[in-house]
């Protein structure tokens, strides 16, 4: 079966959740799936899929976005489609790489993956200039799709709450997975005697709720003065630095930046607990990674996170700062038998997810359309 992937996402991000999602499903397809993946010639992605069945389709692109270039790209991409004659198309995002708008004139069925409904639920209210155009573009694409894939039951629930008319469109829930290998570890690169909580992921949008973690930690920081928070991700921004100064925990926040997989595994394995206070996630891979590495997880009880963590995490309402503070203290004093109960439950829960299974279920969606 020939499947065409419009690789717009590879021009949008060098590395990221969506580009890695497509890389992992494509690389785990069975031998009878032939992926044709397009990308612009200037794309500098680190997540392009590599497999003996993958055919890369280069699309000539220049930064000069004049009319002739646009027409050339549209016609060139249309020529590829006519030559390949795909049986299914699975765009990587809600727009097309070829400048051409989504319409209902394609000669093959379209599959769209819905990653989350964050723009509809949250971002359009926080940032209308970003949220509203995205919502309008995405809505049009969703209603043109022949089949929708949602990455969690909660994403499907939110999708149908917002657009109940989509009940007429086939929707399949196919969870994500993690490609982190928990056997990787380089203990010699980091100190082993540090006591710390771990935060992994972006913090640049309010719903990530990082400030609540800082405030909750500050409530116990004097009692447990030898504990820190290690942060994997971007450097602190001005608002975060100001809040940390105000809370008097400047020396207890250690931003380690972006790390290798080996270092990340080490950080998970040696932390007292991994904290994930997000108010909304379409799926939530970092808690899954933490469970795979045998790390105690403290995370929000909202959106998709209970699906990902099951009964293997200490859950809290992300708006309840005091509860999070209590759980931080509890994770320090938790009896070893109870901690091992959560860690073992985490191993069982994490084993429910794999890219092989995600790829197999995605194949079944494709085959249902031809």
mmCIF file of C-alpha atoms in Angstrom:
data_model
loop_
_atom_site.group_PDB
_atom_site.id
_atom_site.type_symbol
_atom_site.label_atom_id
_atom_site.label_comp_id
_atom_site.label_asym_id
_atom_site.label_seq_id
_atom_site.Cartn_x
_atom_site.Cartn_y
_atom_site.Cartn_z
ATOM 1 C CA UNK A 1 0.000 0.000 0.000
ATOM 2 C CA UNK A 2 1.344 3.414 -1.000
ATOM 3 C CA UNK A 3 0.858 6.150 1.605
ATOM 4 C CA UNK A 4 1.765 9.766 0.920
ATOM 5 C CA UNK A 5 2.871 11.972 3.818
ATOM 6 C CA UNK A 6 2.779 15.699 3.281
ATOM 7 C CA UNK A 7 5.870 16.560 5.297
ATOM 8 C CA UNK A 8 5.050 20.134 6.270
ATOM 9 C CA UNK A 9 6.019 19.418 9.872
ATOM 10 C CA UNK A 10 9.633 18.836 8.785
ATOM 11 C CA UNK A 11 9.788 22.458 7.655
ATOM 12 C CA UNK A 12 8.150 23.681 10.862
ATOM 13 C CA UNK A 13 10.354 22.035 13.483
ATOM 14 C CA UNK A 14 13.891 20.677 13.572
ATOM 15 C CA UNK A 15 12.816 18.259 16.263
ATOM 16 C CA UNK A 16 9.495 17.959 18.052
ATOM 17 C CA UNK A 17 6.687 15.725 19.175
ATOM 18 C CA UNK A 18 4.778 15.588 15.894
ATOM 19 C CA UNK A 19 7.796 15.007 13.657
ATOM 20 C CA UNK A 20 9.000 12.246 15.999
ATOM 21 C CA UNK A 21 5.506 10.717 15.975
ATOM 22 C CA UNK A 22 5.588 10.298 12.200
ATOM 23 C CA UNK A 23 9.180 9.090 12.252
ATOM 24 C CA UNK A 24 8.346 6.353 14.748
ATOM 25 C CA UNK A 25 5.150 5.072 13.144
ATOM 26 C CA UNK A 26 6.667 5.048 9.656
ATOM 27 C CA UNK A 27 9.772 3.183 10.830
ATOM 28 C CA UNK A 28 7.610 0.539 12.512
ATOM 29 C CA UNK A 29 5.237 -0.223 9.629
ATOM 30 C CA UNK A 30 5.066 -3.714 8.179
ATOM 31 C CA UNK A 31 6.747 -4.499 4.869
ATOM 32 C CA UNK A 32 3.575 -4.019 2.792
ATOM 33 C CA UNK A 33 3.346 -0.287 3.591
ATOM 34 C CA UNK A 34 5.305 1.963 1.225
ATOM 35 C CA UNK A 35 5.612 5.478 2.691
ATOM 36 C CA UNK A 36 6.326 8.408 0.375
ATOM 37 C CA UNK A 37 7.410 11.333 2.550
ATOM 38 C CA UNK A 38 7.759 14.807 1.105
ATOM 39 C CA UNK A 39 9.902 17.566 2.534
ATOM 40 C CA UNK A 40 11.159 20.897 1.319
ATOM 41 C CA UNK A 41 14.745 21.015 0.159
ATOM 42 C CA UNK A 42 15.629 23.513 2.922
ATOM 43 C CA UNK A 43 14.158 21.428 5.766
ATOM 44 C CA UNK A 44 16.683 20.808 8.581
ATOM 45 C CA UNK A 45 14.832 18.153 10.509
ATOM 46 C CA UNK A 46 16.398 15.583 12.830
ATOM 47 C CA UNK A 47 13.304 13.383 12.766
ATOM 48 C CA UNK A 48 12.962 12.335 9.151
ATOM 49 C CA UNK A 49 12.032 8.624 9.020
ATOM 50 C CA UNK A 50 14.684 6.160 7.873
ATOM 51 C CA UNK A 51 13.516 2.784 6.581
ATOM 52 C CA UNK A 52 14.184 0.659 3.514
ATOM 53 C CA UNK A 53 10.585 1.210 2.375
ATOM 54 C CA UNK A 54 10.625 4.996 2.787
ATOM 55 C CA UNK A 55 10.832 7.085 -0.374
ATOM 56 C CA UNK A 56 11.867 10.690 0.232
ATOM 57 C CA UNK A 57 10.225 13.233 -2.067
ATOM 58 C CA UNK A 58 12.234 16.479 -2.271
ATOM 59 C CA UNK A 59 10.119 19.563 -2.953
ATOM 60 C CA UNK A 60 12.094 22.496 -4.328
ATOM 61 C CA UNK A 61 11.697 25.511 -2.082
ATOM 62 C CA UNK A 62 13.210 28.963 -1.876
ATOM 63 C CA UNK A 63 12.677 31.716 0.667
ATOM 64 C CA UNK A 64 11.444 33.958 -2.133
ATOM 65 C CA UNK A 65 7.702 33.428 -1.721
ATOM 66 C CA UNK A 66 6.661 35.022 -4.998
ATOM 67 C CA UNK A 67 3.831 33.886 -7.241
ATOM 68 C CA UNK A 68 6.058 31.910 -9.629
ATOM 69 C CA UNK A 69 7.667 29.942 -6.806
ATOM 70 C CA UNK A 70 4.281 29.109 -5.314
ATOM 71 C CA UNK A 71 2.890 27.934 -8.647
ATOM 72 C CA UNK A 72 6.040 25.880 -9.288
ATOM 73 C CA UNK A 73 5.779 24.179 -5.921
ATOM 74 C CA UNK A 74 2.080 23.440 -6.339
ATOM 75 C CA UNK A 75 2.537 21.983 -9.830
ATOM 76 C CA UNK A 76 5.613 20.009 -8.792
ATOM 77 C CA UNK A 77 3.828 18.488 -5.830
ATOM 78 C CA UNK A 78 0.800 17.691 -7.987
ATOM 79 C CA UNK A 79 3.106 15.911 -10.444
ATOM 80 C CA UNK A 80 4.481 13.765 -7.615
ATOM 81 C CA UNK A 81 0.947 12.784 -6.617
ATOM 82 C CA UNK A 82 0.077 11.821 -10.201
ATOM 83 C CA UNK A 83 3.223 9.698 -10.535
ATOM 84 C CA UNK A 84 2.975 7.975 -7.138
ATOM 85 C CA UNK A 85 -0.803 7.462 -7.178
ATOM 86 C CA UNK A 86 -1.037 6.948 -3.409
ATOM 87 C CA UNK A 87 -3.929 4.988 -1.940
ATOM 88 C CA UNK A 88 -4.010 7.122 1.215
ATOM 89 C CA UNK A 89 -2.629 10.516 2.204
ATOM 90 C CA UNK A 90 -1.688 11.324 5.806
ATOM 91 C CA UNK A 91 -0.675 15.006 6.161
ATOM 92 C CA UNK A 92 1.621 15.756 9.076
ATOM 93 C CA UNK A 93 -0.194 18.961 10.000
ATOM 94 C CA UNK A 94 -3.323 20.956 9.263
ATOM 95 C CA UNK A 95 -1.919 22.737 6.217
ATOM 96 C CA UNK A 96 -0.183 21.538 3.062
ATOM 97 C CA UNK A 97 3.477 21.867 2.189
ATOM 98 C CA UNK A 98 2.653 22.712 -1.413
ATOM 99 C CA UNK A 99 0.826 26.010 -0.653
ATOM 100 C CA UNK A 100 -2.323 24.396 -2.005
ATOM 101 C CA UNK A 101 -5.315 24.635 0.302
ATOM 102 C CA UNK A 102 -7.052 21.548 1.621
ATOM 103 C CA UNK A 103 -10.157 20.802 -0.416
ATOM 104 C CA UNK A 104 -12.364 17.833 -1.274
ATOM 105 C CA UNK A 105 -10.847 17.248 -4.722
ATOM 106 C CA UNK A 106 -8.224 14.686 -3.755
ATOM 107 C CA UNK A 107 -8.427 11.355 -5.550
ATOM 108 C CA UNK A 108 -7.516 9.387 -2.426
ATOM 109 C CA UNK A 109 -8.764 9.289 1.169
ATOM 110 C CA UNK A 110 -7.240 11.638 3.752
ATOM 111 C CA UNK A 111 -6.276 10.624 7.294
ATOM 112 C CA UNK A 112 -5.708 13.373 9.859
ATOM 113 C CA UNK A 113 -4.170 12.906 13.300
ATOM 114 C CA UNK A 114 -5.620 15.115 16.042
ATOM 115 C CA UNK A 115 -2.882 15.704 18.599
ATOM 116 C CA UNK A 116 -4.857 17.779 21.075
ATOM 117 C CA UNK A 117 -7.523 20.463 21.377
ATOM 118 C CA UNK A 118 -5.345 22.893 23.298
ATOM 119 C CA UNK A 119 -5.900 25.781 20.903
ATOM 120 C CA UNK A 120 -9.666 25.347 21.119
ATOM 121 C CA UNK A 121 -9.732 24.821 24.894
ATOM 122 C CA UNK A 122 -7.055 27.213 26.080
ATOM 123 C CA UNK A 123 -4.796 29.071 23.671
ATOM 124 C CA UNK A 124 -7.418 31.018 21.728
ATOM 125 C CA UNK A 125 -8.403 32.596 25.039
ATOM 126 C CA UNK A 126 -4.803 33.295 26.111
ATOM 127 C CA UNK A 127 -3.513 34.435 22.715
ATOM 128 C CA UNK A 128 -6.258 35.120 20.125
ATOM 129 C CA UNK A 129 -3.717 36.216 17.467
ATOM 130 C CA UNK A 130 -2.207 32.720 17.560
ATOM 131 C CA UNK A 131 -5.169 30.622 18.623
ATOM 132 C CA UNK A 132 -8.036 31.831 16.426
ATOM 133 C CA UNK A 133 -6.352 31.414 12.983
ATOM 134 C CA UNK A 134 -5.121 27.949 13.973
ATOM 135 C CA UNK A 135 -8.586 26.929 15.152
ATOM 136 C CA UNK A 136 -10.184 28.028 11.873
ATOM 137 C CA UNK A 137 -7.563 26.246 9.729
ATOM 138 C CA UNK A 138 -7.773 23.056 11.763
ATOM 139 C CA UNK A 139 -11.586 22.975 11.734
ATOM 140 C CA UNK A 140 -11.691 23.048 7.937
ATOM 141 C CA UNK A 141 -9.225 20.162 7.674
ATOM 142 C CA UNK A 142 -11.014 18.036 10.273
ATOM 143 C CA UNK A 143 -14.261 18.224 8.351
ATOM 144 C CA UNK A 144 -12.566 17.205 5.077
ATOM 145 C CA UNK A 145 -10.869 14.113 6.512
ATOM 146 C CA UNK A 146 -12.092 10.608 5.678
ATOM 147 C CA UNK A 147 -10.749 9.221 8.952
ATOM 148 C CA UNK A 148 -9.482 10.877 12.133
ATOM 149 C CA UNK A 149 -6.905 9.487 14.534
ATOM 150 C CA UNK A 150 -6.901 10.834 18.107
ATOM 151 C CA UNK A 151 -3.880 10.179 20.293
ATOM 152 C CA UNK A 152 -5.936 9.731 23.475
ATOM 153 C CA UNK A 153 -9.511 9.114 24.556
ATOM 154 C CA UNK A 154 -9.538 12.564 26.129
ATOM 155 C CA UNK A 155 -8.540 14.179 22.837
ATOM 156 C CA UNK A 156 -11.422 12.365 21.148
ATOM 157 C CA UNK A 157 -13.806 13.481 23.910
ATOM 158 C CA UNK A 158 -12.724 17.120 23.566
ATOM 159 C CA UNK A 159 -12.925 16.907 19.777
ATOM 160 C CA UNK A 160 -16.529 15.702 19.860
ATOM 161 C CA UNK A 161 -17.480 18.136 22.611
ATOM 162 C CA UNK A 162 -16.349 21.006 20.413
ATOM 163 C CA UNK A 163 -17.440 19.562 17.045
ATOM 164 C CA UNK A 164 -20.252 17.044 17.689
ATOM 165 C CA UNK A 165 -20.943 16.889 13.937
ATOM 166 C CA UNK A 166 -17.725 14.875 13.560
ATOM 167 C CA UNK A 167 -19.491 11.868 15.036
ATOM 168 C CA UNK A 168 -20.289 11.042 11.407
ATOM 169 C CA UNK A 169 -16.551 10.715 10.643
ATOM 170 C CA UNK A 170 -14.747 7.485 11.611
ATOM 171 C CA UNK A 171 -12.479 8.215 14.598
ATOM 172 C CA UNK A 172 -9.880 5.815 15.994
ATOM 173 C CA UNK A 173 -7.966 6.376 19.230
ATOM 174 C CA UNK A 174 -4.330 5.316 18.812
ATOM 175 C CA UNK A 175 -2.041 6.218 21.746
ATOM 176 C CA UNK A 176 1.532 7.363 21.362
ATOM 177 C CA UNK A 177 4.612 5.695 22.838
ATOM 178 C CA UNK A 178 8.156 6.527 23.881
ATOM 179 C CA UNK A 179 11.366 5.708 22.049
ATOM 180 C CA UNK A 180 13.542 6.332 25.123
ATOM 181 C CA UNK A 181 15.590 3.260 26.019
ATOM 182 C CA UNK A 182 15.560 2.861 29.837
ATOM 183 C CA UNK A 183 18.716 0.730 29.648
ATOM 184 C CA UNK A 184 20.733 3.777 28.611
ATOM 185 C CA UNK A 185 22.592 5.446 31.436
ATOM 186 C CA UNK A 186 25.833 7.351 31.883
ATOM 187 C CA UNK A 187 26.147 7.727 35.619
ATOM 188 C CA UNK A 188 29.653 9.113 35.435
ATOM 189 C CA UNK A 189 28.412 12.294 33.754
ATOM 190 C CA UNK A 190 26.255 13.476 36.670
ATOM 191 C CA UNK A 191 26.565 13.522 40.430
ATOM 192 C CA UNK A 192 24.954 10.563 42.179
ATOM 193 C CA UNK A 193 24.530 12.081 45.655
ATOM 194 C CA UNK A 194 22.194 14.925 44.693
ATOM 195 C CA UNK A 195 18.629 14.947 45.953
ATOM 196 C CA UNK A 196 16.248 16.398 43.420
ATOM 197 C CA UNK A 197 12.831 16.462 41.827
ATOM 198 C CA UNK A 198 12.760 16.385 38.040
ATOM 199 C CA UNK A 199 10.812 18.472 35.511
ATOM 200 C CA UNK A 200 11.059 17.654 31.783
ATOM 201 C CA UNK A 201 9.432 19.513 28.902
ATOM 202 C CA UNK A 202 8.333 22.914 27.683
ATOM 203 C CA UNK A 203 7.251 25.641 30.087
ATOM 204 C CA UNK A 204 6.588 28.493 27.670
ATOM 205 C CA UNK A 205 2.781 28.395 27.847
ATOM 206 C CA UNK A 206 0.724 29.039 30.980
ATOM 207 C CA UNK A 207 -1.101 25.700 30.940
ATOM 208 C CA UNK A 208 2.190 23.858 31.533
ATOM 209 C CA UNK A 209 1.775 25.184 35.105
ATOM 210 C CA UNK A 210 5.484 25.296 35.990
ATOM 211 C CA UNK A 211 4.917 28.229 38.349
ATOM 212 C CA UNK A 212 2.690 26.049 40.554
ATOM 213 C CA UNK A 213 5.528 23.557 40.924
ATOM 214 C CA UNK A 214 7.905 26.361 41.965
ATOM 215 C CA UNK A 215 5.449 27.661 44.558
ATOM 216 C CA UNK A 216 4.704 24.185 45.907
ATOM 217 C CA UNK A 217 8.417 23.407 46.175
ATOM 218 C CA UNK A 218 9.113 26.678 47.991
ATOM 219 C CA UNK A 219 6.745 25.594 50.771
ATOM 220 C CA UNK A 220 8.985 22.633 51.663
ATOM 221 C CA UNK A 221 12.367 23.974 50.590
ATOM 222 C CA UNK A 222 13.450 25.136 54.040
ATOM 223 C CA UNK A 223 12.486 21.869 55.726
ATOM 224 C CA UNK A 224 14.214 19.842 53.004
ATOM 225 C CA UNK A 225 17.048 22.229 52.283
ATOM 226 C CA UNK A 226 19.202 19.670 50.480
ATOM 227 C CA UNK A 227 16.630 19.146 47.685
ATOM 228 C CA UNK A 228 16.623 20.847 44.287
ATOM 229 C CA UNK A 229 14.472 20.877 41.168
ATOM 230 C CA UNK A 230 16.359 19.848 38.052
ATOM 231 C CA UNK A 231 14.794 21.245 34.880
ATOM 232 C CA UNK A 232 15.329 19.735 31.432
ATOM 233 C CA UNK A 233 14.499 22.218 28.689
ATOM 234 C CA UNK A 234 14.893 25.871 27.787
ATOM 235 C CA UNK A 235 16.714 28.391 29.996
ATOM 236 C CA UNK A 236 14.587 30.226 32.535
ATOM 237 C CA UNK A 237 12.701 33.227 31.186
ATOM 238 C CA UNK A 238 12.441 36.569 32.949
ATOM 239 C CA UNK A 239 9.114 35.815 34.646
ATOM 240 C CA UNK A 240 10.443 32.504 35.966
ATOM 241 C CA UNK A 241 13.631 34.120 37.260
ATOM 242 C CA UNK A 242 11.622 36.825 39.017
ATOM 243 C CA UNK A 243 9.305 34.274 40.635
ATOM 244 C CA UNK A 244 12.232 32.108 41.759
ATOM 245 C CA UNK A 245 13.892 35.154 43.320
ATOM 246 C CA UNK A 246 10.663 36.144 45.042
ATOM 247 C CA UNK A 247 10.273 32.619 46.451
ATOM 248 C CA UNK A 248 13.922 32.622 47.606
ATOM 249 C CA UNK A 249 14.790 29.349 45.882
ATOM 250 C CA UNK A 250 17.334 30.672 43.359
ATOM 251 C CA UNK A 251 20.063 28.267 44.464
ATOM 252 C CA UNK A 252 17.702 25.303 44.342
ATOM 253 C CA UNK A 253 16.646 25.430 40.694
ATOM 254 C CA UNK A 254 19.104 23.728 38.360
ATOM 255 C CA UNK A 255 18.376 24.106 34.653
ATOM 256 C CA UNK A 256 20.391 21.424 32.868
ATOM 257 C CA UNK A 257 19.176 22.408 29.385
ATOM 258 C CA UNK A 258 18.686 19.814 26.677
ATOM 259 C CA UNK A 259 20.379 16.496 27.414
ATOM 260 C CA UNK A 260 21.170 13.269 25.601
ATOM 261 C CA UNK A 261 18.936 10.236 25.961
ATOM 262 C CA UNK A 262 21.565 8.640 28.211
ATOM 263 C CA UNK A 263 21.615 11.644 30.507
ATOM 264 C CA UNK A 264 17.823 11.846 30.538
ATOM 265 C CA UNK A 265 17.508 8.204 31.589
ATOM 266 C CA UNK A 266 20.002 8.864 34.362
ATOM 267 C CA UNK A 267 18.054 11.908 35.546
ATOM 268 C CA UNK A 268 14.805 9.934 35.659
ATOM 269 C CA UNK A 269 16.348 6.965 37.465
ATOM 270 C CA UNK A 270 18.047 9.015 40.170
ATOM 271 C CA UNK A 271 15.333 11.570 40.941
ATOM 272 C CA UNK A 272 13.170 11.396 44.035
ATOM 273 C CA UNK A 273 10.145 11.969 41.799
ATOM 274 C CA UNK A 274 9.254 13.274 38.363
ATOM 275 C CA UNK A 275 6.727 16.133 38.510
ATOM 276 C CA UNK A 276 4.268 16.919 35.709
ATOM 277 C CA UNK A 277 1.828 19.682 36.757
ATOM 278 C CA UNK A 278 0.363 20.407 33.290
ATOM 279 C CA UNK A 279 -3.263 21.504 33.092
ATOM 280 C CA UNK A 280 -3.753 19.970 29.628
ATOM 281 C CA UNK A 281 -2.009 17.409 27.439
ATOM 282 C CA UNK A 282 -3.077 15.673 24.264
ATOM 283 C CA UNK A 283 -1.111 12.652 25.474
ATOM 284 C CA UNK A 284 1.935 13.295 27.676
ATOM 285 C CA UNK A 285 5.120 11.367 26.850
ATOM 286 C CA UNK A 286 7.394 12.542 29.725
ATOM 287 C CA UNK A 287 5.363 10.710 32.434
ATOM 288 C CA UNK A 288 5.526 7.597 30.258
ATOM 289 C CA UNK A 289 9.306 7.967 29.977
ATOM 290 C CA UNK A 290 9.585 8.368 33.745
ATOM 291 C CA UNK A 291 7.582 5.199 34.404
ATOM 292 C CA UNK A 292 9.736 3.267 31.916
ATOM 293 C CA UNK A 293 12.829 4.335 33.865
ATOM 294 C CA UNK A 294 11.479 3.286 37.261
ATOM 295 C CA UNK A 295 10.846 6.818 38.488
ATOM 296 C CA UNK A 296 8.064 7.761 40.920
ATOM 297 C CA UNK A 297 5.594 10.021 39.050
ATOM 298 C CA UNK A 298 3.587 12.910 40.505
ATOM 299 C CA UNK A 299 1.273 14.353 37.873
ATOM 300 C CA UNK A 300 -1.975 16.185 37.252
ATOM 301 C CA UNK A 301 -5.266 14.319 37.207
ATOM 302 C CA UNK A 302 -6.561 16.209 34.162
ATOM 303 C CA UNK A 303 -7.046 15.622 30.430
ATOM 304 C CA UNK A 304 -5.158 12.596 29.056
ATOM 305 C CA UNK A 305 -2.687 12.155 31.918
ATOM 306 C CA UNK A 306 -4.752 9.603 33.888
ATOM 307 C CA UNK A 307 -4.911 7.512 30.687
ATOM 308 C CA UNK A 308 -1.138 7.552 30.363
ATOM 309 C CA UNK A 309 -0.254 6.930 34.012
ATOM 310 C CA UNK A 310 -3.186 4.742 35.138
ATOM 311 C CA UNK A 311 -2.823 3.783 38.809
ATOM 312 C CA UNK A 312 0.961 4.138 38.695
ATOM 313 C CA UNK A 313 1.220 7.811 39.709
ATOM 314 C CA UNK A 314 0.411 10.133 42.588
ATOM 315 C CA UNK A 315 -2.242 12.410 41.098
ATOM 316 C CA UNK A 316 -3.317 15.913 42.108
ATOM 317 C CA UNK A 317 -5.561 18.718 40.908
ATOM 318 C CA UNK A 318 -3.171 21.061 39.046
ATOM 319 C CA UNK A 319 -4.845 24.078 40.637
ATOM 320 C CA UNK A 320 -4.259 22.720 44.157
ATOM 321 C CA UNK A 321 -0.851 24.064 45.101
ATOM 322 C CA UNK A 322 -1.052 22.751 48.680
ATOM 323 C CA UNK A 323 -1.781 19.202 47.494
ATOM 324 C CA UNK A 324 1.250 19.244 45.230
ATOM 325 C CA UNK A 325 3.380 20.494 48.102
ATOM 326 C CA UNK A 326 2.093 17.648 50.272
ATOM 327 C CA UNK A 327 2.935 15.099 47.568
ATOM 328 C CA UNK A 328 6.455 16.474 47.178
ATOM 329 C CA UNK A 329 7.007 15.973 50.909
ATOM 330 C CA UNK A 330 5.317 12.582 50.812
ATOM 331 C CA UNK A 331 7.597 11.394 47.986
ATOM 332 C CA UNK A 332 10.612 12.162 50.173
ATOM 333 C CA UNK A 333 9.262 10.164 53.123
ATOM 334 C CA UNK A 334 7.321 7.461 51.275
ATOM 335 C CA UNK A 335 7.950 3.944 52.635
ATOM 336 C CA UNK A 336 10.089 1.919 50.262
ATOM 337 C CA UNK A 337 7.449 -0.817 49.912
ATOM 338 C CA UNK A 338 4.839 1.715 48.782
ATOM 339 C CA UNK A 339 7.284 3.451 46.442
ATOM 340 C CA UNK A 340 8.109 0.126 44.818
ATOM 341 C CA UNK A 341 4.381 -0.526 44.391
ATOM 342 C CA UNK A 342 4.080 2.635 42.258
ATOM 343 C CA UNK A 343 7.298 1.939 40.360
ATOM 344 C CA UNK A 344 6.277 -1.652 39.519
ATOM 345 C CA UNK A 345 2.820 -0.445 38.494
ATOM 346 C CA UNK A 346 4.622 2.098 36.295
ATOM 347 C CA UNK A 347 6.559 -0.633 34.502
ATOM 348 C CA UNK A 348 3.296 -2.508 33.823
ATOM 349 C CA UNK A 349 1.534 0.664 32.639
ATOM 350 C CA UNK A 350 4.418 1.746 30.402
ATOM 351 C CA UNK A 351 4.487 -1.659 28.702
ATOM 352 C CA UNK A 352 0.983 -1.008 27.366
ATOM 353 C CA UNK A 353 2.440 1.497 24.906
ATOM 354 C CA UNK A 354 4.799 0.823 22.015
ATOM 355 C CA UNK A 355 5.501 2.359 18.629
ATOM 356 C CA UNK A 356 5.053 -1.082 17.061
ATOM 357 C CA UNK A 357 1.486 -1.197 18.343
ATOM 358 C CA UNK A 358 0.855 2.426 17.336
ATOM 359 C CA UNK A 359 2.134 1.709 13.817
ATOM 360 C CA UNK A 360 0.052 -1.496 13.513
ATOM 361 C CA UNK A 361 -3.151 0.278 14.537
ATOM 362 C CA UNK A 362 -2.385 3.116 12.112
ATOM 363 C CA UNK A 363 -1.915 0.596 9.290
ATOM 364 C CA UNK A 364 -5.352 -0.824 10.076
ATOM 365 C CA UNK A 365 -6.855 2.639 9.620
ATOM 366 C CA UNK A 366 -5.208 2.989 6.206
ATOM 367 C CA UNK A 367 -6.382 -0.447 5.088
ATOM 368 C CA UNK A 368 -9.949 0.291 6.157
ATOM 369 C CA UNK A 369 -10.092 3.078 3.574
ATOM 370 C CA UNK A 370 -9.127 1.125 0.449
#
